[in-house]
PDB file of C-alpha atoms and ligand atoms in Angstrom:
ATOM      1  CA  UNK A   1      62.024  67.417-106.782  1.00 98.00           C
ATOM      2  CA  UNK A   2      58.416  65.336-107.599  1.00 98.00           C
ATOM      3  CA  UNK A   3      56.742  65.789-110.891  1.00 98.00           C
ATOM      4  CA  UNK A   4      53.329  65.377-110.692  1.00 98.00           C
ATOM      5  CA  UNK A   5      50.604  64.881-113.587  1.00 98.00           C
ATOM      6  CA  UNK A   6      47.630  64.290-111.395  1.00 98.00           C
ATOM      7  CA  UNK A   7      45.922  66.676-109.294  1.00 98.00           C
ATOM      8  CA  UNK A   8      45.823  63.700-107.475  1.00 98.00           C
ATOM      9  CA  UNK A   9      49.215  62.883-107.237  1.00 98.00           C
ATOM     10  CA  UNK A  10      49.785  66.819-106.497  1.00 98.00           C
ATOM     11  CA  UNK A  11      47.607  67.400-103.594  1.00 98.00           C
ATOM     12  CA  UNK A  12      49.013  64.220-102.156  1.00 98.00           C
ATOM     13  CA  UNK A  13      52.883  65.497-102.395  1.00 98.00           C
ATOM     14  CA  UNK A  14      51.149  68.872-101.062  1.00 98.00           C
ATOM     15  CA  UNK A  15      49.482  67.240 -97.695  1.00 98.00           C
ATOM     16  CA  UNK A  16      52.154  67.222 -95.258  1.00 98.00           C
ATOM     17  CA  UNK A  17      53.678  70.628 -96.700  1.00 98.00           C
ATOM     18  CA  UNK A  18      49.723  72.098 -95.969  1.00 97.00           C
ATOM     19  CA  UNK A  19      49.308  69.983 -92.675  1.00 97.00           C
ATOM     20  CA  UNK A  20      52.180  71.663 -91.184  1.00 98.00           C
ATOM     21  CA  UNK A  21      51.372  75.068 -92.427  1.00 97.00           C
ATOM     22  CA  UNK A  22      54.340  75.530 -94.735  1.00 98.00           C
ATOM     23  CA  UNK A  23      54.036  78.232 -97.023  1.00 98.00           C
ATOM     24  CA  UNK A  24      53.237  77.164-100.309  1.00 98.00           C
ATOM     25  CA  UNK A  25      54.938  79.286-103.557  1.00 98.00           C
ATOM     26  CA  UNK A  26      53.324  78.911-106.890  1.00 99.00           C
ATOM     27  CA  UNK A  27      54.988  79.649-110.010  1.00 99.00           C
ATOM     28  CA  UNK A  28      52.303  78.894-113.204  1.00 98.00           C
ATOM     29  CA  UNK A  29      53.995  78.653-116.496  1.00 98.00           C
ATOM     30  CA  UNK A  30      53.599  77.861-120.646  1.00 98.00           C
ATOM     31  CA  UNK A  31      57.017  75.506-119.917  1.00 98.00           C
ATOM     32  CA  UNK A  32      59.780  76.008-122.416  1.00 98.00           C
ATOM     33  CA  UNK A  33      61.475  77.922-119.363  1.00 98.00           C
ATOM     34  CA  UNK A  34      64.271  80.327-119.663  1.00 98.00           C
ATOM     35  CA  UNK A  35      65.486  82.874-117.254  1.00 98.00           C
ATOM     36  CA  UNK A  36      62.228  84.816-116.888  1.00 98.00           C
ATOM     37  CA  UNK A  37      60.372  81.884-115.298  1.00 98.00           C
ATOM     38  CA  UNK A  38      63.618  81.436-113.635  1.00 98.00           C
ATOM     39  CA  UNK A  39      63.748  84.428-111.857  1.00 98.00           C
ATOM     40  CA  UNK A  40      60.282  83.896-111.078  1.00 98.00           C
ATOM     41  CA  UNK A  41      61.213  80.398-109.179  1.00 98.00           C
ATOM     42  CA  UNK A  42      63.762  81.851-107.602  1.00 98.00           C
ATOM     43  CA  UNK A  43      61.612  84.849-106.056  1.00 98.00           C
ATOM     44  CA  UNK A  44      59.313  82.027-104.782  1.00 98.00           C
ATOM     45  CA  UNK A  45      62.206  80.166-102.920  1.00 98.00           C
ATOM     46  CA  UNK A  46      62.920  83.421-101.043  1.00 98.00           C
ATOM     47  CA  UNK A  47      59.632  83.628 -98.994  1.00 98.00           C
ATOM     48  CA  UNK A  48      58.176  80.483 -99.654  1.00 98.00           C
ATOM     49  CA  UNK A  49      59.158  76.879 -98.202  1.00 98.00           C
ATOM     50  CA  UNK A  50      57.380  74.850-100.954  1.00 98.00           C
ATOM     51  CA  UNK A  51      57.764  75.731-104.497  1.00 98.00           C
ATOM     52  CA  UNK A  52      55.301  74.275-107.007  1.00 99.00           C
ATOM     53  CA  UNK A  53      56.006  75.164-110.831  1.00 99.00           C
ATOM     54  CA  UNK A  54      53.186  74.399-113.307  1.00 99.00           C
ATOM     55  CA  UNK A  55      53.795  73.674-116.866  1.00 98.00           C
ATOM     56  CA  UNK A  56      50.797  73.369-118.743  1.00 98.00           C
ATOM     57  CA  UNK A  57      50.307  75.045-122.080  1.00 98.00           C
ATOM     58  CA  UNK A  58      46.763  75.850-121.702  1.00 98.00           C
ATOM     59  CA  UNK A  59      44.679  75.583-125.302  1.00 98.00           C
ATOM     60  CA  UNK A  60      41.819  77.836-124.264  1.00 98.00           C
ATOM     61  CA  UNK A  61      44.103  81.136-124.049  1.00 98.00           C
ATOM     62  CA  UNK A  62      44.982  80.316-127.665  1.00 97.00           C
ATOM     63  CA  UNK A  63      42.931  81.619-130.494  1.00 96.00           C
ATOM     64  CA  UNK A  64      42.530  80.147-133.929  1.00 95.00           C
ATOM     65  CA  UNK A  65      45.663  80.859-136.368  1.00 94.00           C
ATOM     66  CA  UNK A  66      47.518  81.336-133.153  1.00 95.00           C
ATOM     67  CA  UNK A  67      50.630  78.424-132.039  1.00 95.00           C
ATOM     68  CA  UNK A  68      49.220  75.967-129.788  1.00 97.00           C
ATOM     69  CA  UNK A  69      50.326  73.422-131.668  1.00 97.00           C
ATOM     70  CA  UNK A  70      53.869  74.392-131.975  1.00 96.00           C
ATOM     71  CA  UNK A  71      54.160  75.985-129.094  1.00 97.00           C
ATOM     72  CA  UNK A  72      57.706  74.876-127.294  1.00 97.00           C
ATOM     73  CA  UNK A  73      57.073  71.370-125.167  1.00 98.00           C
ATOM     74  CA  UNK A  74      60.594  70.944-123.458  1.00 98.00           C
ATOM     75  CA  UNK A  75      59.560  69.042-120.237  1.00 98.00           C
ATOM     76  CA  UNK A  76      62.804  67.003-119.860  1.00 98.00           C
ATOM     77  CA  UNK A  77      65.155  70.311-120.034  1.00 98.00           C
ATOM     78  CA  UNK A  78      62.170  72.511-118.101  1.00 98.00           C
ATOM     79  CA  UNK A  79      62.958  69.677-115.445  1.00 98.00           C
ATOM     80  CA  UNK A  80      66.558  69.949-115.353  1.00 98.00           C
ATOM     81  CA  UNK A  81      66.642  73.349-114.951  1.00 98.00           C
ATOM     82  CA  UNK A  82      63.841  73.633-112.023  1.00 98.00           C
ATOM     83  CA  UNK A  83      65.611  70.827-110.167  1.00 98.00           C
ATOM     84  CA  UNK A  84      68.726  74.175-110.218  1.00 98.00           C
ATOM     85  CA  UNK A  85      66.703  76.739-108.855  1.00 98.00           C
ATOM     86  CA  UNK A  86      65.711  74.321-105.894  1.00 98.00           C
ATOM     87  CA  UNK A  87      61.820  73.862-107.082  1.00 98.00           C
ATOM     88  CA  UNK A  88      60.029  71.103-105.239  1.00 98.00           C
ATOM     89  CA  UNK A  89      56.944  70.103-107.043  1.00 98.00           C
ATOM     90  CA  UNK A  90      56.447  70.224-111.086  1.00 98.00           C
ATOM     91  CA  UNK A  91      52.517  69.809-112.349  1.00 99.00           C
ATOM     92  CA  UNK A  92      52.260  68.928-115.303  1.00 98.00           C
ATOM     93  CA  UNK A  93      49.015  67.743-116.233  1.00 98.00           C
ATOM     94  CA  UNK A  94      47.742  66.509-119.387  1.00 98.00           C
ATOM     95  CA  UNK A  95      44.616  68.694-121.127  1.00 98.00           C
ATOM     96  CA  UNK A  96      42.372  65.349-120.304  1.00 97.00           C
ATOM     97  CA  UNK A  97      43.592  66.055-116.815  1.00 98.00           C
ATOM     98  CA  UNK A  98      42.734  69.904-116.640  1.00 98.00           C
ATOM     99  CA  UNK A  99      39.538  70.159-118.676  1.00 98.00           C
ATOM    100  CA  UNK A 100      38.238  66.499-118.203  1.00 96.00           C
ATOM    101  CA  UNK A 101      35.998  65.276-120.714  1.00 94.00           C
ATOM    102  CA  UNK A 102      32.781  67.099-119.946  1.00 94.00           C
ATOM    103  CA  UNK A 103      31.914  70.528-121.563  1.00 94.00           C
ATOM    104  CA  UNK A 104      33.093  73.490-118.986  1.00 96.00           C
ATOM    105  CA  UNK A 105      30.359  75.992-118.910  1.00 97.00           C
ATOM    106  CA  UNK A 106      31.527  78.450-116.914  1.00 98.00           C
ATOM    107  CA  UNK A 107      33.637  81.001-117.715  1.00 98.00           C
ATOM    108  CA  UNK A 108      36.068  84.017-115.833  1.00 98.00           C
ATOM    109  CA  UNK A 109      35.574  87.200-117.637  1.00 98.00           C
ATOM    110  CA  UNK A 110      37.486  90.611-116.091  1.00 98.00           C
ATOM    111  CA  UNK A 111      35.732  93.430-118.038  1.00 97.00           C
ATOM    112  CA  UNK A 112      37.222  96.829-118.873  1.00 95.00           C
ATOM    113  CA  UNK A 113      41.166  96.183-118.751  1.00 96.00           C
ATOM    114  CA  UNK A 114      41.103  93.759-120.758  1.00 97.00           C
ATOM    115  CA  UNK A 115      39.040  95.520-123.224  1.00 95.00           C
ATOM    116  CA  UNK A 116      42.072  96.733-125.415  1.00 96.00           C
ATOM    117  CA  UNK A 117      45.852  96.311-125.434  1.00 98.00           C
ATOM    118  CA  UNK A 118      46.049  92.337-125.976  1.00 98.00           C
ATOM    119  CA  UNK A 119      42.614  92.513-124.693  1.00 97.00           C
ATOM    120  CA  UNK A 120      41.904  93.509-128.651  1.00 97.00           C
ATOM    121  CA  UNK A 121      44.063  91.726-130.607  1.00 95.00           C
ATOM    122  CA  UNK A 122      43.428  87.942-129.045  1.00 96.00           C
ATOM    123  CA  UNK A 123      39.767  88.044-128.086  1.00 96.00           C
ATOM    124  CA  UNK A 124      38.787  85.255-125.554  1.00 97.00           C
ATOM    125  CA  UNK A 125      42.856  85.163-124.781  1.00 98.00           C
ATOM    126  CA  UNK A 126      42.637  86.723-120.824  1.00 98.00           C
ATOM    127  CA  UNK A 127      39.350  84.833-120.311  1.00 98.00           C
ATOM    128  CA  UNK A 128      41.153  81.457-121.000  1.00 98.00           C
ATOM    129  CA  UNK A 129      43.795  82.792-118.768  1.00 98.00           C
ATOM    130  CA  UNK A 130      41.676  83.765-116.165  1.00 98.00           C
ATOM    131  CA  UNK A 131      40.148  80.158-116.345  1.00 98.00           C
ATOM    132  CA  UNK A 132      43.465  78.662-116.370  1.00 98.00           C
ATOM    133  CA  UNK A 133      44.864  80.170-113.315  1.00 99.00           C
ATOM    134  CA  UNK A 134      42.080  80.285-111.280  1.00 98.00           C
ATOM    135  CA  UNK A 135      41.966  76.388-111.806  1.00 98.00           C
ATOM    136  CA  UNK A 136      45.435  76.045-110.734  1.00 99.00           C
ATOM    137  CA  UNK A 137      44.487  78.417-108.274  1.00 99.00           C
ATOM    138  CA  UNK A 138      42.132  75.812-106.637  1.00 98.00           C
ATOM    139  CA  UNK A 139      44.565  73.170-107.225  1.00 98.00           C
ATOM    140  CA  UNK A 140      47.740  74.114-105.711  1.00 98.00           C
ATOM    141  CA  UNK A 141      46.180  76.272-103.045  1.00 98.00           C
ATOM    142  CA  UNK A 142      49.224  78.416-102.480  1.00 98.00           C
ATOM    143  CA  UNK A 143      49.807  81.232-100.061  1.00 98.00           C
ATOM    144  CA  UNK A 144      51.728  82.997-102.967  1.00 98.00           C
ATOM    145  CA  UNK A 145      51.507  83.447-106.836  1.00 99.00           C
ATOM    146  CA  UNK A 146      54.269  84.438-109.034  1.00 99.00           C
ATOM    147  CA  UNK A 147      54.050  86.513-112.574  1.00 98.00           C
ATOM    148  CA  UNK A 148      56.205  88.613-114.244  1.00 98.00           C
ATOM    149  CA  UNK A 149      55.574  92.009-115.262  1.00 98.00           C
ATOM    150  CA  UNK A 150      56.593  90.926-119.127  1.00 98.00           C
ATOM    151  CA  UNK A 151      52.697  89.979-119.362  1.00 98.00           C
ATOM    152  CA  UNK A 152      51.763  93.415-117.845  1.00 98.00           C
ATOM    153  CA  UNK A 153      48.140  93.030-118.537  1.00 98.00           C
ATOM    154  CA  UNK A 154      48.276  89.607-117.613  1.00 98.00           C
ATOM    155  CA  UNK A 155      49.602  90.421-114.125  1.00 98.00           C
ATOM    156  CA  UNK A 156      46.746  93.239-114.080  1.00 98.00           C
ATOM    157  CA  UNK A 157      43.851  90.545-115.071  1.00 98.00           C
ATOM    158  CA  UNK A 158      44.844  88.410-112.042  1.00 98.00           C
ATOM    159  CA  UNK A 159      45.081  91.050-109.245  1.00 98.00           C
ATOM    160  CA  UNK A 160      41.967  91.802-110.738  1.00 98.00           C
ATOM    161  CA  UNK A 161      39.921  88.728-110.355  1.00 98.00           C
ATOM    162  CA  UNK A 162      41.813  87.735-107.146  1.00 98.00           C
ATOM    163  CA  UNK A 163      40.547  90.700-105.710  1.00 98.00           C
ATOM    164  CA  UNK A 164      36.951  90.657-106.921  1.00 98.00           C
ATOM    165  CA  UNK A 165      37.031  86.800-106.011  1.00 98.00           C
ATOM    166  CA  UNK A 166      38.280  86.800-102.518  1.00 98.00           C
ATOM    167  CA  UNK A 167      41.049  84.111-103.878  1.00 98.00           C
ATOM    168  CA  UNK A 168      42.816  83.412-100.590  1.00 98.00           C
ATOM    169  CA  UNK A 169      46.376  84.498-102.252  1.00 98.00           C
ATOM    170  CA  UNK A 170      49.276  87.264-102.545  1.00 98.00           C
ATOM    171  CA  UNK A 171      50.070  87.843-106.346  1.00 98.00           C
ATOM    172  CA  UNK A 172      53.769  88.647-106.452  1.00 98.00           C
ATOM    173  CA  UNK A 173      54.845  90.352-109.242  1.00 98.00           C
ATOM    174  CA  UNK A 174      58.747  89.811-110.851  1.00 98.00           C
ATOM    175  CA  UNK A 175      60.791  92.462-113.000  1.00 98.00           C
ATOM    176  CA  UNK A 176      60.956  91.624-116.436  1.00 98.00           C
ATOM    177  CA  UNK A 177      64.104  89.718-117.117  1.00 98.00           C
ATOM    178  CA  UNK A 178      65.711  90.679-120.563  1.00 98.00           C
ATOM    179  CA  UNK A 179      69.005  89.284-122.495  1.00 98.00           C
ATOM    180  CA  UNK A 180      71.999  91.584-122.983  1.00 98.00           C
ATOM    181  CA  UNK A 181      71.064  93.634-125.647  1.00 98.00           C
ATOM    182  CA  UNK A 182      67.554  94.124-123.998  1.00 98.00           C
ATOM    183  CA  UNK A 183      65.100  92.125-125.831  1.00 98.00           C
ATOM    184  CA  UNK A 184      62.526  90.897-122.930  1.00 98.00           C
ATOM    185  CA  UNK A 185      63.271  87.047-122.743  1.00 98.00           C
ATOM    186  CA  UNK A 186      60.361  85.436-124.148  1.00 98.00           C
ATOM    187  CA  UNK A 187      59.441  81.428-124.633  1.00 95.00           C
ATOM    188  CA  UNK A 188      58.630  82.572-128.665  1.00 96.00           C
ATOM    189  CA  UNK A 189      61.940  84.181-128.940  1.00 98.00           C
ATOM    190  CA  UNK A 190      62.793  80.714-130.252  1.00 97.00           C
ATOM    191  CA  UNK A 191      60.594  81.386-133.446  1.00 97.00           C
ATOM    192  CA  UNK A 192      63.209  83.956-134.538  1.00 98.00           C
ATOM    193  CA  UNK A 193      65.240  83.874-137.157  1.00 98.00           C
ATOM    194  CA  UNK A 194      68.916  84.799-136.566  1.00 98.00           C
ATOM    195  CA  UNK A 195      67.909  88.010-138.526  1.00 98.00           C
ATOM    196  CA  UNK A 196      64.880  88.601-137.255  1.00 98.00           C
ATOM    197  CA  UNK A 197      66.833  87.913-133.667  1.00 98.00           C
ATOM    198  CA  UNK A 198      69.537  91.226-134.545  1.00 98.00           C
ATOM    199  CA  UNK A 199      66.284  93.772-135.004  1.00 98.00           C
ATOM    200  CA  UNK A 200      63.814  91.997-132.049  1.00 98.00           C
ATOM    201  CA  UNK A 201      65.738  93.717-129.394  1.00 98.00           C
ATOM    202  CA  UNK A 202      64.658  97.367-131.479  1.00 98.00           C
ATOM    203  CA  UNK A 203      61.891  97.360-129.151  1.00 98.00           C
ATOM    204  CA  UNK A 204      63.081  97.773-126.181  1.00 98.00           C
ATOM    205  CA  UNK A 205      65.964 100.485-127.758  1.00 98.00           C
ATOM    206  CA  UNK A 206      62.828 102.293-128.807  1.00 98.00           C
ATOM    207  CA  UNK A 207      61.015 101.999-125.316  1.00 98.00           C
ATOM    208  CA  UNK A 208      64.031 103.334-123.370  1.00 98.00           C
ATOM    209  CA  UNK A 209      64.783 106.309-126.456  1.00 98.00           C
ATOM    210  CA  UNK A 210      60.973 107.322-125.586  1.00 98.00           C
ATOM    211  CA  UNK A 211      61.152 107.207-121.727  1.00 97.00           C
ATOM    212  CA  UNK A 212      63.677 109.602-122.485  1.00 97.00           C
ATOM    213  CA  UNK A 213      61.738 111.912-124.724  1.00 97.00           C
ATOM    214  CA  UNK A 214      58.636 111.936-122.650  1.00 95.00           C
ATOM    215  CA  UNK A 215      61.014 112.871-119.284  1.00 93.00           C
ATOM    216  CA  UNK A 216      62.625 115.633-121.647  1.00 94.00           C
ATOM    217  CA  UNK A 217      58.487 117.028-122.126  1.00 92.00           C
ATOM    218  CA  UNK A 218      58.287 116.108-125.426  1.00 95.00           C
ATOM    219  CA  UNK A 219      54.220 115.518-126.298  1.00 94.00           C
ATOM    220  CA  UNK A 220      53.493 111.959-125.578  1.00 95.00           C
ATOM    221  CA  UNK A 221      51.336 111.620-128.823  1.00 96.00           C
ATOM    222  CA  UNK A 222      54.620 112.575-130.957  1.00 97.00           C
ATOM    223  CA  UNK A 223      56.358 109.628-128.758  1.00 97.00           C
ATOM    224  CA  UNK A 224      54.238 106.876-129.020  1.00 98.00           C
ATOM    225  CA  UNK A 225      53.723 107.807-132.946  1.00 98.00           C
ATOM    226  CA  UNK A 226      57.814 107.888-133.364  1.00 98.00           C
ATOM    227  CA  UNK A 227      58.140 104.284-131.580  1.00 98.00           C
ATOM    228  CA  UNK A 228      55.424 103.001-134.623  1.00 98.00           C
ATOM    229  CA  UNK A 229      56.926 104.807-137.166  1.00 98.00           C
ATOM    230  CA  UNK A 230      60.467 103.354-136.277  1.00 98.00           C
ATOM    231  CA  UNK A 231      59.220  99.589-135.110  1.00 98.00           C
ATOM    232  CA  UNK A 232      57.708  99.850-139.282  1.00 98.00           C
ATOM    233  CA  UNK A 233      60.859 100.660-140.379  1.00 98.00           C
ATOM    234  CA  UNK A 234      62.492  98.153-138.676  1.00 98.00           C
ATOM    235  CA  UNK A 235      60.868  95.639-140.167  1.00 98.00           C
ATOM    236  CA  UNK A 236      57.901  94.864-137.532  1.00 98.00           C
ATOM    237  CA  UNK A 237      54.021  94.987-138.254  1.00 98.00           C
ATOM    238  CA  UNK A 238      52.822  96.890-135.149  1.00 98.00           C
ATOM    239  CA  UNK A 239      49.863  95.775-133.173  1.00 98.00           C
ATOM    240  CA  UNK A 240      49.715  98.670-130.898  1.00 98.00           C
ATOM    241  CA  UNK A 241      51.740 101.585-129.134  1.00 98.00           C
ATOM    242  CA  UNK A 242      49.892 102.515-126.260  1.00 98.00           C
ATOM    243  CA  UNK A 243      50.384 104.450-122.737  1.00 97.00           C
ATOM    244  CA  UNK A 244      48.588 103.332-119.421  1.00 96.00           C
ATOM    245  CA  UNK A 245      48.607 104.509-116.078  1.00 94.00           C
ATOM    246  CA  UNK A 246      50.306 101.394-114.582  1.00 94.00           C
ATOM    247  CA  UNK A 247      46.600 100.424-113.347  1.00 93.00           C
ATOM    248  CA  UNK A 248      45.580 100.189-117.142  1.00 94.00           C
ATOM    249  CA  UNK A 249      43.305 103.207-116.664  1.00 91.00           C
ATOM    250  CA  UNK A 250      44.067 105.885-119.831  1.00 91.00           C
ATOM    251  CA  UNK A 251      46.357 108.511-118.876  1.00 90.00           C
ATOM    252  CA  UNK A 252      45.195 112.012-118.578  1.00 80.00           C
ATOM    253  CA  UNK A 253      47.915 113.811-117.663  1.00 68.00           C
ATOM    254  CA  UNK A 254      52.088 112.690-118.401  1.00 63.00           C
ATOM    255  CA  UNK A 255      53.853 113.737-115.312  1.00 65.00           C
ATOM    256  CA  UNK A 256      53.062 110.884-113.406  1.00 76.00           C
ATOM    257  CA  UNK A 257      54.074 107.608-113.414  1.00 89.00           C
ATOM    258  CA  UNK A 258      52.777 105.931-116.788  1.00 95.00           C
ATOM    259  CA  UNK A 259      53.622 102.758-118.409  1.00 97.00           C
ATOM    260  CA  UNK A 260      54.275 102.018-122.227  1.00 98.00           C
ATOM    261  CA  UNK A 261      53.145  99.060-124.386  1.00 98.00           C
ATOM    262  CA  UNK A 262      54.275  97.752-127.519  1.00 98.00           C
ATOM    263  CA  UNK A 263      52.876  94.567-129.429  1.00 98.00           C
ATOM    264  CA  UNK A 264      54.224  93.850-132.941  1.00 98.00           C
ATOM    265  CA  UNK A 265      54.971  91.170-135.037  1.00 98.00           C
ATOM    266  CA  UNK A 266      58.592  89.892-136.628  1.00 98.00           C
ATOM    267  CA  UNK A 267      57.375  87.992-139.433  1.00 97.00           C
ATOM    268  CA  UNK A 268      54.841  85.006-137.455  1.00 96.00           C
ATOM    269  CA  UNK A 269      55.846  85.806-134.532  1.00 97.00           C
ATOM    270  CA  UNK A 270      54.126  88.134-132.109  1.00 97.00           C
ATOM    271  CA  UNK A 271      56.465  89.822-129.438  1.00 98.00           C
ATOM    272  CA  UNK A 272      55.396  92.470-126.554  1.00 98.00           C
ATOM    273  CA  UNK A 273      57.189  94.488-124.191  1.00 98.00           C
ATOM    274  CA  UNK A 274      56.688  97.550-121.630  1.00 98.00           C
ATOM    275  CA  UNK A 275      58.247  99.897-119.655  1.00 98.00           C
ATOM    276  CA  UNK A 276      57.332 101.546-116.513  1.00 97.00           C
ATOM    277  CA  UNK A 277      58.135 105.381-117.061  1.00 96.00           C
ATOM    278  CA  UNK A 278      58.878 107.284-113.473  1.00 91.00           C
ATOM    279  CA  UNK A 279      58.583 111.032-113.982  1.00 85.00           C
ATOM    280  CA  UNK A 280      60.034 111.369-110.410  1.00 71.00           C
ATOM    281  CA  UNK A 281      62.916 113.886-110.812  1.00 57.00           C
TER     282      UNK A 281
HETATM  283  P1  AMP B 301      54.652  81.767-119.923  1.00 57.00           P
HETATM  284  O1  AMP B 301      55.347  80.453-119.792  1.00 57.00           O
HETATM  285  O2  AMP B 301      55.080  82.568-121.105  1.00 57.00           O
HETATM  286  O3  AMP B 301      53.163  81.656-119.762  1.00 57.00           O
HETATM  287  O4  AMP B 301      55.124  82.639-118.680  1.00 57.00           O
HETATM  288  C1  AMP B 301      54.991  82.157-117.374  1.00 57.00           C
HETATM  289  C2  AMP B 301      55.297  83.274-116.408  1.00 57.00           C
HETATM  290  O5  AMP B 301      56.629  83.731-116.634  1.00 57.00           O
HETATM  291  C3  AMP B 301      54.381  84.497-116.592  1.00 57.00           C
HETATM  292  O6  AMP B 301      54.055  85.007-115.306  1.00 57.00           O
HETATM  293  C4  AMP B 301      55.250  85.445-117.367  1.00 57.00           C
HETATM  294  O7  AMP B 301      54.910  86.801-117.179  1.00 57.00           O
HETATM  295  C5  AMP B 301      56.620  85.137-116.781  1.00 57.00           C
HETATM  296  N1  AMP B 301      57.680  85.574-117.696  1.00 57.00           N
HETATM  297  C6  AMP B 301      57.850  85.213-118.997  1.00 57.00           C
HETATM  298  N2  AMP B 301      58.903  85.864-119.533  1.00 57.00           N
HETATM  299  C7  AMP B 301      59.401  86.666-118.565  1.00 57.00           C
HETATM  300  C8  AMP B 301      60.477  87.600-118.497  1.00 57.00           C
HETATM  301  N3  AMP B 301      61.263  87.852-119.538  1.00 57.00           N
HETATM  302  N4  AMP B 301      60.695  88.236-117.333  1.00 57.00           N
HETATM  303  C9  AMP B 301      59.891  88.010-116.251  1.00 57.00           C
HETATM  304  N5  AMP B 301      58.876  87.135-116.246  1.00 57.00           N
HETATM  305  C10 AMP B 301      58.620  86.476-117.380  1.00 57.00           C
END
């Protein structure tokens, strides 16, 4: 396994993978890896022959207030761990090496689904993704992209602009990959105190309690409401409770497939989660 901090030094460990066709898997990540990102490697392995893993935590998706500056930076142990799943390349590049030193004036903006959800709540946050990947994008140059459904809207955001960008790329997308008592494994899990650690995995008792409900027929209104009321009680500050159709679109009717959303907040620290409802019986 090569780590690379150059796009240099990357498209030169690339060449002979590209020059004889190989296909080329691309994992893009925050580092601080557990087994979400993992998973996410591992998915790559099994239809790609190269494997490139980014770790980059990428300032412009941050907002003010939010953790960029003590955001997780665990290269050594990311390492270790990639070097297990059988990655080949790790780019890391520096923020000099990424943004450079002259002002970037263009930005990637995907309107309408990103309009609410965490669209709301961290304005400018999908458009500094969007940059972000679609820079790495032009970097790596791989045949396939990995994400994991964790970051829902995320995943949605870059079909998106792949789509309406003719990026030359399949986006993959991974399960979400959650510890044992559920809670949806999650690089700012480590903010948690060992209390706040016993009522975090709440949410996703909640989620599963309401996919229940709503395949029982109870009103979806009276679900979502229930899953606030109780995340309050809990402890959390809720963001948002929210249903989509799994293409973000609002739903209309509840006895198809819909998808449910939860942001809230365990003292600093700002957790989501979803859960694909099938209404197939
Ligand atoms: P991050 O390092 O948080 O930016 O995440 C990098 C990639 O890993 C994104 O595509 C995430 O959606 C994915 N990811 C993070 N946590 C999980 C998880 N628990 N299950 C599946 N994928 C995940």
């Amino acid at each position: 396994m090569k780590t690379e901090t150059t796009i240099q030094g990357l498209t030169a460990s690339l060449a002979p993978a590209r020059n004889t066709k190989k296909m080329i898997g691309f994992v893009p990540t925050m580092g601080n890896l557990h087994e979400g990102h993992l998973t996410l490697v591992r998915a790559a392995k099994k239809i790609c022959d190269i494997v490139v893993v980014s770790i980059f935590v990428n300032p412009i998706q941050f907002g003010a207030g939010e953790d960029f500056d003590s955001y997780p930076r665990t290269l050594e142990q990311d390492s270790r761990l990639l070097a297990d799943v059988g990655c080949d390349i790790i780019f890391a590049p520096s923020v000099e090496q990424m943004y450079g030193s002259q002002p970037r004036l263009t930005n990637i903006s995907v309107g309408q689904i990103t309009d609410d959800l965490c669209g709301k709540s961290r304005p400018g946050h999908f458009d500094g993704v969007a940059v972000v990947v679609t820079k790495l994008f032009n970097i790596v140059q791989p045949d396939y992209a990995f994400f994991g459904q964790k970051d829902y809207q995320q995943l949605a955001v870059i079909r998106q602009f792949v789509q309406d960008l003719n990026i030359p790329l399949e986006v993959i997308g991974v399960p979400i990959v959650r510890a044992e008592d559920g809670l949806a494994l999650s690089s700012r899990n480590g903010y948690l105190s060992a209390e706040q650690r016993e009522i975090a995995p709440t949410i996703y008792r909640l989620l599963k309690q309401a996919e229940q409900s709503l395949q029982e027929g109870k009103a979806l209104s009276e679900v979502l409401a229930n899953i606030s009321a109780q995340l309050t009680q809990a402890g959390f500050v809720v963001d948002y409770v929210e249903a989509r159709q799994p293409n973000l679109q609002s739903v209309e009717q509840f006895d198809r497939n819909l998808v449910l959303f939860v942001a809230a907040k365990l003292g600093s620290t700002r957790l989501i989660d979803n859960l694909e409802v099938d209404f197939k019986t």
